[in-house]
């Protein structure tokens, strides 16, 4: 089944403890993105990648890192999480052809205490 | 900067009613527009994708239209059902980059 898989689905952590949210897609898509969703603010792009070893900042990149060493994987790294990073996070992927839409993962609900 | 607005923010209708959700965007230079459904606390399910060159797309009881020149899209839901209750999100993919710019959604409640 074609899909974007995120792990974990739920995570509670403490301020300052480094964490990684994994994202993997099995559709051979070139584009991958991370979004966060917050009440009243909607979905905002954090980082995106156009292909292996090519990443760039989205609208809200502060406090996050990403890497794209393999085409299928695009992990989101929070090196020192803070409570304002408590949010619902989504990974998404798309082919490198603008006629195609994005496929989203099921989301990761992160709580930083 | 592209902005996407969805009206209304919330909508309650009785089962069986036909309804229209609205989406507007400020920059008409888009590649495509995508409608998503999101159930509470869940992921995004793609409903319809309309290319910039298209006027509408249909899937079952759903029909989405696009008027790029006026910066508008509508999602028409026919014969609504309680199972249609969810938040509907509109997102545009601009020509300037790869990002999807989302509206804040319309939360639909269909009562039986």
JSON list of C-alpha atoms in Angstrom, two decimals, chain A residues 4-109:
[
{"chain": "A", "resi": 4, "resn": "UNK", "atom": "CA", "xyz": [3.68, 7.87, 4.31]},
{"chain": "A", "resi": 5, "resn": "UNK", "atom": "CA", "xyz": [4.55, 6.39, 7.69]},
{"chain": "A", "resi": 6, "resn": "UNK", "atom": "CA", "xyz": [5.37, 8.49, 10.73]},
{"chain": "A", "resi": 7, "resn": "UNK", "atom": "CA", "xyz": [6.60, 7.29, 14.08]},
{"chain": "A", "resi": 8, "resn": "UNK", "atom": "CA", "xyz": [5.80, 7.65, 16.85]},
{"chain": "A", "resi": 9, "resn": "UNK", "atom": "CA", "xyz": [2.11, 8.57, 16.73]},
{"chain": "A", "resi": 10, "resn": "UNK", "atom": "CA", "xyz": [2.19, 10.04, 20.21]},
{"chain": "A", "resi": 11, "resn": "UNK", "atom": "CA", "xyz": [5.11, 11.35, 22.21]},
{"chain": "A", "resi": 12, "resn": "UNK", "atom": "CA", "xyz": [5.40, 13.11, 25.55]},
{"chain": "A", "resi": 13, "resn": "UNK", "atom": "CA", "xyz": [8.84, 14.43, 26.39]},
{"chain": "A", "resi": 14, "resn": "UNK", "atom": "CA", "xyz": [10.56, 16.90, 28.67]},
{"chain": "A", "resi": 15, "resn": "UNK", "atom": "CA", "xyz": [12.08, 20.22, 27.75]},
{"chain": "A", "resi": 16, "resn": "UNK", "atom": "CA", "xyz": [15.56, 19.91, 26.33]},
{"chain": "A", "resi": 17, "resn": "UNK", "atom": "CA", "xyz": [15.59, 16.19, 25.64]},
{"chain": "A", "resi": 18, "resn": "UNK", "atom": "CA", "xyz": [16.52, 15.60, 22.01]},
{"chain": "A", "resi": 19, "resn": "UNK", "atom": "CA", "xyz": [14.06, 13.64, 19.93]},
{"chain": "A", "resi": 20, "resn": "UNK", "atom": "CA", "xyz": [13.54, 12.45, 16.38]},
{"chain": "A", "resi": 21, "resn": "UNK", "atom": "CA", "xyz": [10.28, 11.87, 14.57]},
{"chain": "A", "resi": 22, "resn": "UNK", "atom": "CA", "xyz": [10.73, 9.50, 11.66]},
{"chain": "A", "resi": 23, "resn": "UNK", "atom": "CA", "xyz": [9.01, 9.71, 8.29]},
{"chain": "A", "resi": 24, "resn": "UNK", "atom": "CA", "xyz": [9.21, 7.17, 5.50]},
{"chain": "A", "resi": 25, "resn": "UNK", "atom": "CA", "xyz": [7.43, 6.93, 2.15]},
{"chain": "A", "resi": 26, "resn": "UNK", "atom": "CA", "xyz": [7.27, 3.95, -0.20]},
{"chain": "A", "resi": 27, "resn": "UNK", "atom": "CA", "xyz": [6.20, 5.78, -3.37]},
{"chain": "A", "resi": 28, "resn": "UNK", "atom": "CA", "xyz": [9.62, 6.89, -4.61]},
{"chain": "A", "resi": 29, "resn": "UNK", "atom": "CA", "xyz": [8.56, 10.53, -4.24]},
{"chain": "A", "resi": 30, "resn": "UNK", "atom": "CA", "xyz": [11.13, 13.27, -4.67]},
{"chain": "A", "resi": 31, "resn": "UNK", "atom": "CA", "xyz": [9.43, 15.95, -2.56]},
{"chain": "A", "resi": 32, "resn": "UNK", "atom": "CA", "xyz": [8.98, 15.57, 1.18]},
{"chain": "A", "resi": 33, "resn": "UNK", "atom": "CA", "xyz": [7.81, 18.12, 3.73]},
{"chain": "A", "resi": 34, "resn": "UNK", "atom": "CA", "xyz": [7.10, 18.56, 7.40]},
{"chain": "A", "resi": 35, "resn": "UNK", "atom": "CA", "xyz": [4.15, 20.58, 8.68]},
{"chain": "A", "resi": 36, "resn": "UNK", "atom": "CA", "xyz": [2.89, 21.45, 12.11]},
{"chain": "A", "resi": 37, "resn": "UNK", "atom": "CA", "xyz": [-0.73, 22.07, 12.93]},
{"chain": "A", "resi": 38, "resn": "UNK", "atom": "CA", "xyz": [-1.81, 24.34, 15.76]},
{"chain": "A", "resi": 39, "resn": "UNK", "atom": "CA", "xyz": [-5.28, 25.54, 16.80]},
{"chain": "A", "resi": 40, "resn": "UNK", "atom": "CA", "xyz": [-6.09, 28.86, 15.21]},
{"chain": "A", "resi": 41, "resn": "UNK", "atom": "CA", "xyz": [-2.92, 28.83, 13.10]},
{"chain": "A", "resi": 42, "resn": "UNK", "atom": "CA", "xyz": [-3.65, 25.93, 10.80]},
{"chain": "A", "resi": 43, "resn": "UNK", "atom": "CA", "xyz": [-0.97, 23.94, 9.01]},
{"chain": "A", "resi": 44, "resn": "UNK", "atom": "CA", "xyz": [2.42, 25.55, 8.47]},
{"chain": "A", "resi": 45, "resn": "UNK", "atom": "CA", "xyz": [5.44, 24.18, 6.67]},
{"chain": "A", "resi": 46, "resn": "UNK", "atom": "CA", "xyz": [8.56, 23.58, 8.78]},
{"chain": "A", "resi": 47, "resn": "UNK", "atom": "CA", "xyz": [11.08, 22.18, 6.29]},
{"chain": "A", "resi": 48, "resn": "UNK", "atom": "CA", "xyz": [11.00, 20.59, 2.89]},
{"chain": "A", "resi": 49, "resn": "UNK", "atom": "CA", "xyz": [13.25, 18.53, 0.67]},
{"chain": "A", "resi": 50, "resn": "UNK", "atom": "CA", "xyz": [13.25, 18.41, -3.12]},
{"chain": "A", "resi": 51, "resn": "UNK", "atom": "CA", "xyz": [15.50, 15.36, -3.29]},
{"chain": "A", "resi": 52, "resn": "UNK", "atom": "CA", "xyz": [18.29, 13.51, -1.51]},
{"chain": "A", "resi": 53, "resn": "UNK", "atom": "CA", "xyz": [20.67, 15.90, 0.25]},
{"chain": "A", "resi": 54, "resn": "UNK", "atom": "CA", "xyz": [18.54, 18.91, -0.75]},
{"chain": "A", "resi": 55, "resn": "UNK", "atom": "CA", "xyz": [16.61, 20.55, 2.08]},
{"chain": "A", "resi": 56, "resn": "UNK", "atom": "CA", "xyz": [15.32, 24.05, 2.76]},
{"chain": "A", "resi": 57, "resn": "UNK", "atom": "CA", "xyz": [13.44, 26.01, 5.37]},
{"chain": "A", "resi": 58, "resn": "UNK", "atom": "CA", "xyz": [9.72, 26.49, 5.32]},
{"chain": "A", "resi": 59, "resn": "UNK", "atom": "CA", "xyz": [7.77, 29.12, 7.21]},
{"chain": "A", "resi": 60, "resn": "UNK", "atom": "CA", "xyz": [8.52, 28.01, 10.78]},
{"chain": "A", "resi": 61, "resn": "UNK", "atom": "CA", "xyz": [11.94, 26.26, 10.85]},
{"chain": "A", "resi": 62, "resn": "UNK", "atom": "CA", "xyz": [13.26, 27.60, 14.18]},
{"chain": "A", "resi": 63, "resn": "UNK", "atom": "CA", "xyz": [14.09, 24.83, 16.64]},
{"chain": "A", "resi": 64, "resn": "UNK", "atom": "CA", "xyz": [13.99, 22.03, 14.05]},
{"chain": "A", "resi": 65, "resn": "UNK", "atom": "CA", "xyz": [16.46, 20.16, 11.89]},
{"chain": "A", "resi": 66, "resn": "UNK", "atom": "CA", "xyz": [15.97, 17.70, 9.08]},
{"chain": "A", "resi": 67, "resn": "UNK", "atom": "CA", "xyz": [18.07, 15.43, 6.92]},
{"chain": "A", "resi": 68, "resn": "UNK", "atom": "CA", "xyz": [17.51, 13.59, 3.65]},
{"chain": "A", "resi": 69, "resn": "UNK", "atom": "CA", "xyz": [20.18, 10.94, 3.28]},
{"chain": "A", "resi": 70, "resn": "UNK", "atom": "CA", "xyz": [17.89, 8.50, 1.52]},
{"chain": "A", "resi": 71, "resn": "UNK", "atom": "CA", "xyz": [15.02, 9.21, -0.82]},
{"chain": "A", "resi": 72, "resn": "UNK", "atom": "CA", "xyz": [12.44, 7.41, 1.28]},
{"chain": "A", "resi": 73, "resn": "UNK", "atom": "CA", "xyz": [13.28, 8.90, 4.70]},
{"chain": "A", "resi": 74, "resn": "UNK", "atom": "CA", "xyz": [12.94, 12.43, 6.03]},
{"chain": "A", "resi": 75, "resn": "UNK", "atom": "CA", "xyz": [13.34, 12.58, 9.82]},
{"chain": "A", "resi": 76, "resn": "UNK", "atom": "CA", "xyz": [12.46, 15.65, 11.87]},
{"chain": "A", "resi": 77, "resn": "UNK", "atom": "CA", "xyz": [14.88, 16.40, 14.70]},
{"chain": "A", "resi": 78, "resn": "UNK", "atom": "CA", "xyz": [14.20, 18.55, 17.74]},
{"chain": "A", "resi": 79, "resn": "UNK", "atom": "CA", "xyz": [17.56, 19.02, 19.38]},
{"chain": "A", "resi": 80, "resn": "UNK", "atom": "CA", "xyz": [16.26, 20.88, 22.45]},
{"chain": "A", "resi": 81, "resn": "UNK", "atom": "CA", "xyz": [12.47, 20.73, 22.51]},
{"chain": "A", "resi": 82, "resn": "UNK", "atom": "CA", "xyz": [10.52, 23.48, 24.21]},
{"chain": "A", "resi": 83, "resn": "UNK", "atom": "CA", "xyz": [6.86, 23.64, 25.25]},
{"chain": "A", "resi": 84, "resn": "UNK", "atom": "CA", "xyz": [6.01, 25.89, 22.28]},
{"chain": "A", "resi": 85, "resn": "UNK", "atom": "CA", "xyz": [6.83, 22.94, 20.03]},
{"chain": "A", "resi": 86, "resn": "UNK", "atom": "CA", "xyz": [3.88, 21.03, 21.43]},
{"chain": "A", "resi": 87, "resn": "UNK", "atom": "CA", "xyz": [1.87, 20.41, 18.31]},
{"chain": "A", "resi": 88, "resn": "UNK", "atom": "CA", "xyz": [0.51, 17.91, 15.79]},
{"chain": "A", "resi": 89, "resn": "UNK", "atom": "CA", "xyz": [3.14, 17.16, 13.17]},
{"chain": "A", "resi": 90, "resn": "UNK", "atom": "CA", "xyz": [2.59, 15.83, 9.66]},
{"chain": "A", "resi": 91, "resn": "UNK", "atom": "CA", "xyz": [4.99, 14.50, 7.10]},
{"chain": "A", "resi": 92, "resn": "UNK", "atom": "CA", "xyz": [3.98, 14.63, 3.44]},
{"chain": "A", "resi": 93, "resn": "UNK", "atom": "CA", "xyz": [5.41, 13.54, 0.10]},
{"chain": "A", "resi": 94, "resn": "UNK", "atom": "CA", "xyz": [4.77, 14.24, -3.56]},
{"chain": "A", "resi": 95, "resn": "UNK", "atom": "CA", "xyz": [6.26, 13.25, -6.91]},
{"chain": "A", "resi": 96, "resn": "UNK", "atom": "CA", "xyz": [8.50, 15.73, -8.70]},
{"chain": "A", "resi": 97, "resn": "UNK", "atom": "CA", "xyz": [5.71, 16.50, -11.09]},
{"chain": "A", "resi": 98, "resn": "UNK", "atom": "CA", "xyz": [3.43, 19.35, -10.26]},
{"chain": "A", "resi": 99, "resn": "UNK", "atom": "CA", "xyz": [0.40, 17.57, -11.63]},
{"chain": "A", "resi": 100, "resn": "UNK", "atom": "CA", "xyz": [0.36, 15.34, -8.58]},
{"chain": "A", "resi": 101, "resn": "UNK", "atom": "CA", "xyz": [-0.84, 16.11, -5.10]},
{"chain": "A", "resi": 102, "resn": "UNK", "atom": "CA", "xyz": [0.64, 15.45, -1.72]},
{"chain": "A", "resi": 103, "resn": "UNK", "atom": "CA", "xyz": [0.14, 12.36, 0.43]},
{"chain": "A", "resi": 104, "resn": "UNK", "atom": "CA", "xyz": [0.18, 12.90, 4.17]},
{"chain": "A", "resi": 105, "resn": "UNK", "atom": "CA", "xyz": [1.16, 10.69, 7.06]},
{"chain": "A", "resi": 106, "resn": "UNK", "atom": "CA", "xyz": [-1.15, 10.01, 9.99]},
{"chain": "A", "resi": 107, "resn": "UNK", "atom": "CA", "xyz": [0.50, 12.58, 12.22]},
{"chain": "A", "resi": 108, "resn": "UNK", "atom": "CA", "xyz": [2.57, 12.69, 15.39]},
{"chain": "A", "resi": 109, "resn": "UNK", "atom": "CA", "xyz": [1.12, 14.37, 18.44]}
]
